[in-house]
């Protein structure tokens, strides 16, 4: 009798609830429907009423902010403490090496949220963005250099005086960021959901790997830009210089067909390229 009363109450509660819209992220509460069947309130050989099925659908709980960001913070902390440990135990490491390792760490942490496909897309986008920047940075350097000179209150500087190795490096970085942002927006609009269904956490773990690769490439490019400006001595002293130079060598060789008239100096000043 108690079981029958419980079934009646469950059926009543579900029949009184307004139907909810079904979406791709909903699941059916089968336990309540099974209880209705067990108490004889519905014949299992008859197709259930639409109202009962619709009210038996509930939305899956969204991922909380803690579930989303705690792994990111843990990866960042591990990277920070690991970088500091390297700086402490290996005297050859200096502040510039530490800064580049932190860049790699931050990108790897973002990979947990962005996932595998976004990681692959972002690597392709950076490849395109740096190629465009390498082709166009010399054309925009006089304008960027003029702004930099104005920021230093050197309003009498001519266009020729504003074109320095430092302003060229800044122009390259700004162009890369601009093209990167534009292409990321296009990719976001074209592919709203890039989650790989059915693999769960593996999507995030592989995303970390791809974004770590992206971070290494960004760090190598940034390290190269720093050396092209006034910080060449710090660039040459860095312990990670050979590793970043090898990464940049591979990156340049993959883009060499972009530059039929010769390699851009900002790319190859530290490479064995003629």
PDB file of C-alpha atoms in Angstrom:
ATOM      1  CA  UNK A   1       0.000   0.000   0.000  1.00  0.00           C
ATOM      2  CA  UNK A   2       2.844   2.335   0.896  1.00  0.00           C
ATOM      3  CA  UNK A   3       4.561   1.584  -2.411  1.00  0.00           C
ATOM      4  CA  UNK A   4       1.333   2.302  -4.303  1.00  0.00           C
ATOM      5  CA  UNK A   5       0.909   5.606  -2.439  1.00  0.00           C
ATOM      6  CA  UNK A   6       4.482   6.558  -3.255  1.00  0.00           C
ATOM      7  CA  UNK A   7       3.876   5.801  -6.920  1.00  0.00           C
ATOM      8  CA  UNK A   8       0.687   7.884  -6.925  1.00  0.00           C
ATOM      9  CA  UNK A   9       2.534  10.782  -5.302  1.00  0.00           C
ATOM     10  CA  UNK A  10       5.390  10.537  -7.822  1.00  0.00           C
ATOM     11  CA  UNK A  11       2.960  10.423 -10.742  1.00  0.00           C
ATOM     12  CA  UNK A  12       1.086  13.405  -9.314  1.00  0.00           C
ATOM     13  CA  UNK A  13       4.282  15.444  -8.836  1.00  0.00           C
ATOM     14  CA  UNK A  14       5.427  14.758 -12.397  1.00  0.00           C
ATOM     15  CA  UNK A  15       2.001  15.466 -13.863  1.00  0.00           C
ATOM     16  CA  UNK A  16       1.838  18.819 -12.047  1.00  0.00           C
ATOM     17  CA  UNK A  17       5.295  19.994 -13.168  1.00  0.00           C
ATOM     18  CA  UNK A  18       5.360  22.104 -16.349  1.00  0.00           C
ATOM     19  CA  UNK A  19       7.122  20.418 -19.271  1.00  0.00           C
ATOM     20  CA  UNK A  20      10.697  21.508 -19.875  1.00  0.00           C
ATOM     21  CA  UNK A  21      12.309  22.000 -23.236  1.00  0.00           C
ATOM     22  CA  UNK A  22      14.515  19.120 -24.274  1.00  0.00           C
ATOM     23  CA  UNK A  23      18.016  19.963 -25.385  1.00  0.00           C
ATOM     24  CA  UNK A  24      21.215  18.186 -26.316  1.00  0.00           C
ATOM     25  CA  UNK A  25      22.407  18.455 -22.717  1.00  0.00           C
ATOM     26  CA  UNK A  26      19.367  16.848 -21.016  1.00  0.00           C
ATOM     27  CA  UNK A  27      18.956  13.407 -19.502  1.00  0.00           C
ATOM     28  CA  UNK A  28      15.820  11.406 -18.673  1.00  0.00           C
ATOM     29  CA  UNK A  29      15.083  10.551 -15.041  1.00  0.00           C
ATOM     30  CA  UNK A  30      14.354   6.832 -15.527  1.00  0.00           C
ATOM     31  CA  UNK A  31      14.104   6.067 -11.809  1.00  0.00           C
ATOM     32  CA  UNK A  32      10.866   7.999 -11.396  1.00  0.00           C
ATOM     33  CA  UNK A  33       9.351   6.495 -14.532  1.00  0.00           C
ATOM     34  CA  UNK A  34      10.336   2.978 -13.377  1.00  0.00           C
ATOM     35  CA  UNK A  35       8.540   3.599 -10.090  1.00  0.00           C
ATOM     36  CA  UNK A  36       5.398   4.559 -12.009  1.00  0.00           C
ATOM     37  CA  UNK A  37       5.597   1.327 -13.987  1.00  0.00           C
ATOM     38  CA  UNK A  38       6.245  -0.789 -10.868  1.00  0.00           C
ATOM     39  CA  UNK A  39       3.144   0.507  -9.093  1.00  0.00           C
ATOM     40  CA  UNK A  40       0.902  -0.258 -12.057  1.00  0.00           C
ATOM     41  CA  UNK A  41      -0.053   3.315 -12.832  1.00  0.00           C
ATOM     42  CA  UNK A  42       1.110   2.930 -16.426  1.00  0.00           C
ATOM     43  CA  UNK A  43       1.032  -0.060 -18.757  1.00  0.00           C
ATOM     44  CA  UNK A  44       4.619  -0.620 -20.016  1.00  0.00           C
ATOM     45  CA  UNK A  45       3.288  -1.999 -23.307  1.00  0.00           C
ATOM     46  CA  UNK A  46       1.541   1.290 -24.054  1.00  0.00           C
ATOM     47  CA  UNK A  47       3.507   4.339 -25.246  1.00  0.00           C
ATOM     48  CA  UNK A  48       3.662   6.757 -22.271  1.00  0.00           C
ATOM     49  CA  UNK A  49       1.788   9.984 -22.500  1.00  0.00           C
ATOM     50  CA  UNK A  50       3.771  12.922 -23.892  1.00  0.00           C
ATOM     51  CA  UNK A  51       3.203  14.900 -20.717  1.00  0.00           C
ATOM     52  CA  UNK A  52       4.800  12.218 -18.527  1.00  0.00           C
ATOM     53  CA  UNK A  53       7.830  11.869 -20.805  1.00  0.00           C
ATOM     54  CA  UNK A  54       8.359  15.599 -21.130  1.00  0.00           C
ATOM     55  CA  UNK A  55       8.127  16.188 -17.393  1.00  0.00           C
ATOM     56  CA  UNK A  56      10.549  13.315 -16.775  1.00  0.00           C
ATOM     57  CA  UNK A  57      13.239  15.277 -18.589  1.00  0.00           C
ATOM     58  CA  UNK A  58      15.542  17.418 -16.516  1.00  0.00           C
ATOM     59  CA  UNK A  59      18.526  19.569 -17.411  1.00  0.00           C
ATOM     60  CA  UNK A  60      22.010  18.352 -16.593  1.00  0.00           C
ATOM     61  CA  UNK A  61      23.695  20.478 -13.990  1.00  0.00           C
ATOM     62  CA  UNK A  62      26.131  22.933 -15.629  1.00  0.00           C
ATOM     63  CA  UNK A  63      29.806  22.715 -14.780  1.00  0.00           C
ATOM     64  CA  UNK A  64      30.591  24.894 -11.786  1.00  0.00           C
ATOM     65  CA  UNK A  65      33.231  27.601 -11.846  1.00  0.00           C
ATOM     66  CA  UNK A  66      35.314  25.588  -9.379  1.00  0.00           C
ATOM     67  CA  UNK A  67      35.289  22.496 -11.603  1.00  0.00           C
ATOM     68  CA  UNK A  68      36.324  24.640 -14.547  1.00  0.00           C
ATOM     69  CA  UNK A  69      39.042  26.796 -13.029  1.00  0.00           C
ATOM     70  CA  UNK A  70      40.621  24.744 -10.235  1.00  0.00           C
ATOM     71  CA  UNK A  71      42.579  22.529 -12.698  1.00  0.00           C
ATOM     72  CA  UNK A  72      43.748  25.672 -14.491  1.00  0.00           C
ATOM     73  CA  UNK A  73      44.993  27.189 -11.240  1.00  0.00           C
ATOM     74  CA  UNK A  74      46.726  23.942 -10.284  1.00  0.00           C
ATOM     75  CA  UNK A  75      48.546  23.795 -13.624  1.00  0.00           C
ATOM     76  CA  UNK A  76      49.604  27.429 -13.231  1.00  0.00           C
ATOM     77  CA  UNK A  77      50.884  26.822  -9.703  1.00  0.00           C
ATOM     78  CA  UNK A  78      52.816  23.726 -10.774  1.00  0.00           C
ATOM     79  CA  UNK A  79      54.372  25.662 -13.632  1.00  0.00           C
ATOM     80  CA  UNK A  80      55.260  28.632 -11.439  1.00  0.00           C
ATOM     81  CA  UNK A  81      56.852  26.544  -8.687  1.00  0.00           C
ATOM     82  CA  UNK A  82      58.634  24.380 -11.256  1.00  0.00           C
ATOM     83  CA  UNK A  83      60.054  27.442 -13.005  1.00  0.00           C
ATOM     84  CA  UNK A  84      61.198  28.949  -9.715  1.00  0.00           C
ATOM     85  CA  UNK A  85      62.827  25.643  -8.768  1.00  0.00           C
ATOM     86  CA  UNK A  86      64.753  25.619 -12.044  1.00  0.00           C
ATOM     87  CA  UNK A  87      65.838  29.192 -11.412  1.00  0.00           C
ATOM     88  CA  UNK A  88      67.030  28.224  -7.930  1.00  0.00           C
ATOM     89  CA  UNK A  89      68.779  24.926  -8.705  1.00  0.00           C
ATOM     90  CA  UNK A  90      70.265  25.896 -12.076  1.00  0.00           C
ATOM     91  CA  UNK A  91      72.288  29.110 -11.825  1.00  0.00           C
ATOM     92  CA  UNK A  92      72.437  29.324 -15.631  1.00  0.00           C
ATOM     93  CA  UNK A  93      68.720  30.147 -15.665  1.00  0.00           C
ATOM     94  CA  UNK A  94      67.938  33.853 -15.513  1.00  0.00           C
ATOM     95  CA  UNK A  95      64.861  36.077 -15.344  1.00  0.00           C
ATOM     96  CA  UNK A  96      64.253  35.957 -19.100  1.00  0.00           C
ATOM     97  CA  UNK A  97      64.220  32.149 -19.039  1.00  0.00           C
ATOM     98  CA  UNK A  98      61.754  32.241 -16.152  1.00  0.00           C
ATOM     99  CA  UNK A  99      59.467  34.642 -18.001  1.00  0.00           C
ATOM    100  CA  UNK A 100      59.385  32.413 -21.085  1.00  0.00           C
ATOM    101  CA  UNK A 101      58.605  29.315 -19.002  1.00  0.00           C
ATOM    102  CA  UNK A 102      55.705  31.164 -17.385  1.00  0.00           C
ATOM    103  CA  UNK A 103      54.343  31.978 -20.853  1.00  0.00           C
ATOM    104  CA  UNK A 104      54.397  28.274 -21.736  1.00  0.00           C
ATOM    105  CA  UNK A 105      52.716  27.426 -18.420  1.00  0.00           C
ATOM    106  CA  UNK A 106      49.874  29.896 -18.931  1.00  0.00           C
ATOM    107  CA  UNK A 107      49.112  28.589 -22.405  1.00  0.00           C
ATOM    108  CA  UNK A 108      49.183  24.977 -21.195  1.00  0.00           C
ATOM    109  CA  UNK A 109      46.737  25.855 -18.406  1.00  0.00           C
ATOM    110  CA  UNK A 110      44.331  27.485 -20.860  1.00  0.00           C
ATOM    111  CA  UNK A 111      44.390  24.253 -22.845  1.00  0.00           C
ATOM    112  CA  UNK A 112      42.390  22.532 -20.097  1.00  0.00           C
ATOM    113  CA  UNK A 113      39.414  24.777 -20.862  1.00  0.00           C
ATOM    114  CA  UNK A 114      39.846  25.161 -24.600  1.00  0.00           C
ATOM    115  CA  UNK A 115      40.305  21.491 -25.469  1.00  0.00           C
ATOM    116  CA  UNK A 116      41.908  19.572 -28.311  1.00  0.00           C
ATOM    117  CA  UNK A 117      40.285  21.058 -31.399  1.00  0.00           C
ATOM    118  CA  UNK A 118      40.712  24.643 -30.213  1.00  0.00           C
ATOM    119  CA  UNK A 119      44.374  23.875 -29.572  1.00  0.00           C
ATOM    120  CA  UNK A 120      44.898  22.628 -33.123  1.00  0.00           C
ATOM    121  CA  UNK A 121      42.993  25.583 -34.575  1.00  0.00           C
ATOM    122  CA  UNK A 122      44.987  28.084 -32.496  1.00  0.00           C
ATOM    123  CA  UNK A 123      48.302  26.626 -33.696  1.00  0.00           C
ATOM    124  CA  UNK A 124      47.156  27.030 -37.307  1.00  0.00           C
ATOM    125  CA  UNK A 125      45.957  30.572 -36.568  1.00  0.00           C
ATOM    126  CA  UNK A 126      49.299  31.552 -35.026  1.00  0.00           C
ATOM    127  CA  UNK A 127      51.089  30.124 -38.057  1.00  0.00           C
ATOM    128  CA  UNK A 128      49.006  32.339 -40.355  1.00  0.00           C
ATOM    129  CA  UNK A 129      49.217  35.392 -38.080  1.00  0.00           C
ATOM    130  CA  UNK A 130      53.011  35.298 -37.839  1.00  0.00           C
ATOM    131  CA  UNK A 131      53.332  34.814 -41.595  1.00  0.00           C
ATOM    132  CA  UNK A 132      51.177  37.880 -42.269  1.00  0.00           C
ATOM    133  CA  UNK A 133      53.079  39.891 -39.656  1.00  0.00           C
ATOM    134  CA  UNK A 134      56.444  38.887 -41.129  1.00  0.00           C
ATOM    135  CA  UNK A 135      55.294  40.133 -44.537  1.00  0.00           C
ATOM    136  CA  UNK A 136      53.798  43.427 -43.342  1.00  0.00           C
ATOM    137  CA  UNK A 137      55.715  44.555 -40.240  1.00  0.00           C
ATOM    138  CA  UNK A 138      58.199  46.730 -42.166  1.00  0.00           C
ATOM    139  CA  UNK A 139      55.369  48.602 -43.894  1.00  0.00           C
ATOM    140  CA  UNK A 140      53.678  49.606 -40.634  1.00  0.00           C
ATOM    141  CA  UNK A 141      56.844  50.239 -38.602  1.00  0.00           C
ATOM    142  CA  UNK A 142      57.040  54.001 -39.434  1.00  0.00           C
ATOM    143  CA  UNK A 143      53.542  54.505 -38.014  1.00  0.00           C
ATOM    144  CA  UNK A 144      54.131  52.357 -34.944  1.00  0.00           C
ATOM    145  CA  UNK A 145      57.523  53.982 -34.428  1.00  0.00           C
ATOM    146  CA  UNK A 146      55.958  57.425 -34.635  1.00  0.00           C
ATOM    147  CA  UNK A 147      53.481  56.503 -31.908  1.00  0.00           C
ATOM    148  CA  UNK A 148      56.296  55.126 -29.740  1.00  0.00           C
ATOM    149  CA  UNK A 149      58.340  58.301 -30.179  1.00  0.00           C
ATOM    150  CA  UNK A 150      55.297  60.430 -29.366  1.00  0.00           C
ATOM    151  CA  UNK A 151      54.775  58.370 -26.211  1.00  0.00           C
ATOM    152  CA  UNK A 152      58.324  59.353 -25.212  1.00  0.00           C
ATOM    153  CA  UNK A 153      57.466  63.009 -25.994  1.00  0.00           C
ATOM    154  CA  UNK A 154      59.965  63.022 -28.848  1.00  0.00           C
ATOM    155  CA  UNK A 155      57.633  64.864 -31.188  1.00  0.00           C
ATOM    156  CA  UNK A 156      60.468  66.125 -33.381  1.00  0.00           C
ATOM    157  CA  UNK A 157      61.500  62.622 -34.468  1.00  0.00           C
ATOM    158  CA  UNK A 158      61.377  62.020 -38.203  1.00  0.00           C
ATOM    159  CA  UNK A 159      59.909  58.933 -39.839  1.00  0.00           C
ATOM    160  CA  UNK A 160      63.401  57.578 -40.463  1.00  0.00           C
ATOM    161  CA  UNK A 161      64.383  58.105 -36.827  1.00  0.00           C
ATOM    162  CA  UNK A 162      61.293  56.274 -35.617  1.00  0.00           C
ATOM    163  CA  UNK A 163      62.195  53.132 -37.567  1.00  0.00           C
ATOM    164  CA  UNK A 164      64.394  51.197 -35.177  1.00  0.00           C
ATOM    165  CA  UNK A 165      64.896  47.520 -34.447  1.00  0.00           C
ATOM    166  CA  UNK A 166      62.783  47.969 -31.334  1.00  0.00           C
ATOM    167  CA  UNK A 167      59.880  49.550 -33.231  1.00  0.00           C
ATOM    168  CA  UNK A 168      60.103  46.758 -35.815  1.00  0.00           C
ATOM    169  CA  UNK A 169      59.807  44.146 -33.077  1.00  0.00           C
ATOM    170  CA  UNK A 170      56.809  45.951 -31.581  1.00  0.00           C
ATOM    171  CA  UNK A 171      55.187  46.200 -35.021  1.00  0.00           C
ATOM    172  CA  UNK A 172      55.617  42.472 -35.585  1.00  0.00           C
ATOM    173  CA  UNK A 173      54.088  41.627 -32.203  1.00  0.00           C
ATOM    174  CA  UNK A 174      51.137  43.997 -32.655  1.00  0.00           C
ATOM    175  CA  UNK A 175      50.371  42.703 -36.149  1.00  0.00           C
ATOM    176  CA  UNK A 176      50.546  39.115 -34.947  1.00  0.00           C
ATOM    177  CA  UNK A 177      48.145  39.835 -32.087  1.00  0.00           C
ATOM    178  CA  UNK A 178      45.734  41.721 -34.363  1.00  0.00           C
ATOM    179  CA  UNK A 179      45.550  38.969 -36.990  1.00  0.00           C
ATOM    180  CA  UNK A 180      45.357  36.315 -34.266  1.00  0.00           C
ATOM    181  CA  UNK A 181      42.371  37.988 -32.605  1.00  0.00           C
ATOM    182  CA  UNK A 182      40.530  38.406 -35.913  1.00  0.00           C
ATOM    183  CA  UNK A 183      41.052  34.776 -36.902  1.00  0.00           C
ATOM    184  CA  UNK A 184      40.074  33.520 -33.437  1.00  0.00           C
ATOM    185  CA  UNK A 185      36.791  35.434 -33.704  1.00  0.00           C
ATOM    186  CA  UNK A 186      36.141  33.935 -37.138  1.00  0.00           C
ATOM    187  CA  UNK A 187      36.929  30.449 -35.821  1.00  0.00           C
ATOM    188  CA  UNK A 188      34.647  30.977 -32.831  1.00  0.00           C
ATOM    189  CA  UNK A 189      31.751  31.983 -35.066  1.00  0.00           C
ATOM    190  CA  UNK A 190      32.383  29.123 -37.488  1.00  0.00           C
ATOM    191  CA  UNK A 191      32.786  26.477 -34.764  1.00  0.00           C
ATOM    192  CA  UNK A 192      30.737  27.304 -31.697  1.00  0.00           C
ATOM    193  CA  UNK A 193      31.144  23.920 -30.015  1.00  0.00           C
ATOM    194  CA  UNK A 194      34.477  22.157 -30.492  1.00  0.00           C
ATOM    195  CA  UNK A 195      34.132  19.699 -27.627  1.00  0.00           C
ATOM    196  CA  UNK A 196      34.925  16.122 -28.631  1.00  0.00           C
ATOM    197  CA  UNK A 197      31.955  14.110 -27.421  1.00  0.00           C
ATOM    198  CA  UNK A 198      32.458  10.844 -25.605  1.00  0.00           C
ATOM    199  CA  UNK A 199      36.050  11.216 -24.394  1.00  0.00           C
ATOM    200  CA  UNK A 200      35.402  13.462 -21.395  1.00  0.00           C
ATOM    201  CA  UNK A 201      38.518  14.559 -19.541  1.00  0.00           C
ATOM    202  CA  UNK A 202      40.782  13.251 -22.297  1.00  0.00           C
ATOM    203  CA  UNK A 203      39.712  16.192 -24.452  1.00  0.00           C
ATOM    204  CA  UNK A 204      41.049  18.590 -21.814  1.00  0.00           C
ATOM    205  CA  UNK A 205      44.263  16.616 -21.257  1.00  0.00           C
ATOM    206  CA  UNK A 206      45.106  16.538 -24.958  1.00  0.00           C
ATOM    207  CA  UNK A 207      44.145  20.214 -25.100  1.00  0.00           C
ATOM    208  CA  UNK A 208      46.860  20.896 -22.515  1.00  0.00           C
ATOM    209  CA  UNK A 209      49.438  19.241 -24.777  1.00  0.00           C
ATOM    210  CA  UNK A 210      48.431  21.227 -27.858  1.00  0.00           C
ATOM    211  CA  UNK A 211      48.344  24.498 -25.954  1.00  0.00           C
ATOM    212  CA  UNK A 212      51.741  23.703 -24.430  1.00  0.00           C
ATOM    213  CA  UNK A 213      53.067  23.394 -27.999  1.00  0.00           C
ATOM    214  CA  UNK A 214      51.371  26.700 -28.806  1.00  0.00           C
ATOM    215  CA  UNK A 215      52.934  28.257 -25.704  1.00  0.00           C
ATOM    216  CA  UNK A 216      56.406  27.048 -26.696  1.00  0.00           C
ATOM    217  CA  UNK A 217      55.988  28.616 -30.131  1.00  0.00           C
ATOM    218  CA  UNK A 218      54.724  31.893 -28.640  1.00  0.00           C
ATOM    219  CA  UNK A 219      57.614  31.944 -26.156  1.00  0.00           C
ATOM    220  CA  UNK A 220      60.154  31.306 -28.941  1.00  0.00           C
ATOM    221  CA  UNK A 221      58.715  34.136 -31.048  1.00  0.00           C
ATOM    222  CA  UNK A 222      58.542  36.514 -28.094  1.00  0.00           C
ATOM    223  CA  UNK A 223      62.092  35.602 -27.069  1.00  0.00           C
ATOM    224  CA  UNK A 224      63.248  36.330 -30.613  1.00  0.00           C
ATOM    225  CA  UNK A 225      61.500  39.713 -30.640  1.00  0.00           C
ATOM    226  CA  UNK A 226      63.103  40.666 -27.318  1.00  0.00           C
ATOM    227  CA  UNK A 227      66.536  39.906 -28.727  1.00  0.00           C
ATOM    228  CA  UNK A 228      65.863  41.920 -31.878  1.00  0.00           C
ATOM    229  CA  UNK A 229      65.406  45.077 -29.829  1.00  0.00           C
ATOM    230  CA  UNK A 230      67.626  46.548 -27.146  1.00  0.00           C
ATOM    231  CA  UNK A 231      67.739  43.409 -25.009  1.00  0.00           C
ATOM    232  CA  UNK A 232      70.151  41.449 -27.191  1.00  0.00           C
ATOM    233  CA  UNK A 233      72.658  40.866 -24.330  1.00  0.00           C
ATOM    234  CA  UNK A 234      69.964  39.267 -22.137  1.00  0.00           C
ATOM    235  CA  UNK A 235      68.775  37.264 -25.135  1.00  0.00           C
ATOM    236  CA  UNK A 236      72.273  35.931 -25.799  1.00  0.00           C
ATOM    237  CA  UNK A 237      72.848  34.991 -22.137  1.00  0.00           C
ATOM    238  CA  UNK A 238      69.592  33.047 -21.780  1.00  0.00           C
ATOM    239  CA  UNK A 239      69.945  29.357 -21.028  1.00  0.00           C
ATOM    240  CA  UNK A 240      66.978  28.475 -23.246  1.00  0.00           C
ATOM    241  CA  UNK A 241      68.309  30.339 -26.275  1.00  0.00           C
ATOM    242  CA  UNK A 242      69.405  27.173 -28.174  1.00  0.00           C
ATOM    243  CA  UNK A 243      66.025  25.511 -27.572  1.00  0.00           C
ATOM    244  CA  UNK A 244      64.019  28.536 -28.689  1.00  0.00           C
ATOM    245  CA  UNK A 245      66.291  29.033 -31.685  1.00  0.00           C
ATOM    246  CA  UNK A 246      65.606  25.429 -32.757  1.00  0.00           C
ATOM    247  CA  UNK A 247      61.842  26.001 -32.434  1.00  0.00           C
ATOM    248  CA  UNK A 248      62.055  29.208 -34.456  1.00  0.00           C
ATOM    249  CA  UNK A 249      64.169  27.465 -37.091  1.00  0.00           C
ATOM    250  CA  UNK A 250      61.448  24.854 -37.640  1.00  0.00           C
ATOM    251  CA  UNK A 251      58.754  27.537 -37.673  1.00  0.00           C
ATOM    252  CA  UNK A 252      60.628  29.641 -40.227  1.00  0.00           C
ATOM    253  CA  UNK A 253      61.384  26.677 -42.485  1.00  0.00           C
ATOM    254  CA  UNK A 254      57.674  25.812 -42.533  1.00  0.00           C
ATOM    255  CA  UNK A 255      56.950  29.383 -43.702  1.00  0.00           C
ATOM    256  CA  UNK A 256      59.933  29.916 -46.010  1.00  0.00           C
ATOM    257  CA  UNK A 257      57.780  29.642 -49.145  1.00  0.00           C
ATOM    258  CA  UNK A 258      55.939  32.763 -47.948  1.00  0.00           C
ATOM    259  CA  UNK A 259      59.080  34.827 -48.568  1.00  0.00           C
ATOM    260  CA  UNK A 260      60.276  34.335 -52.173  1.00  0.00           C
ATOM    261  CA  UNK A 261      62.280  37.579 -52.017  1.00  0.00           C
ATOM    262  CA  UNK A 262      64.260  36.494 -48.998  1.00  0.00           C
ATOM    263  CA  UNK A 263      63.684  35.851 -45.299  1.00  0.00           C
ATOM    264  CA  UNK A 264      62.528  38.708 -43.064  1.00  0.00           C
ATOM    265  CA  UNK A 265      65.462  39.898 -40.912  1.00  0.00           C
ATOM    266  CA  UNK A 266      63.372  39.837 -37.756  1.00  0.00           C
ATOM    267  CA  UNK A 267      62.977  36.073 -38.172  1.00  0.00           C
ATOM    268  CA  UNK A 268      66.470  35.014 -39.099  1.00  0.00           C
ATOM    269  CA  UNK A 269      68.872  37.388 -37.349  1.00  0.00           C
ATOM    270  CA  UNK A 270      69.747  34.614 -34.873  1.00  0.00           C
ATOM    271  CA  UNK A 271      69.366  31.662 -37.257  1.00  0.00           C
ATOM    272  CA  UNK A 272      71.773  30.031 -39.668  1.00  0.00           C
ATOM    273  CA  UNK A 273      69.806  31.209 -42.692  1.00  0.00           C
ATOM    274  CA  UNK A 274      71.213  33.001 -45.712  1.00  0.00           C
TER     275      UNK A 274
END
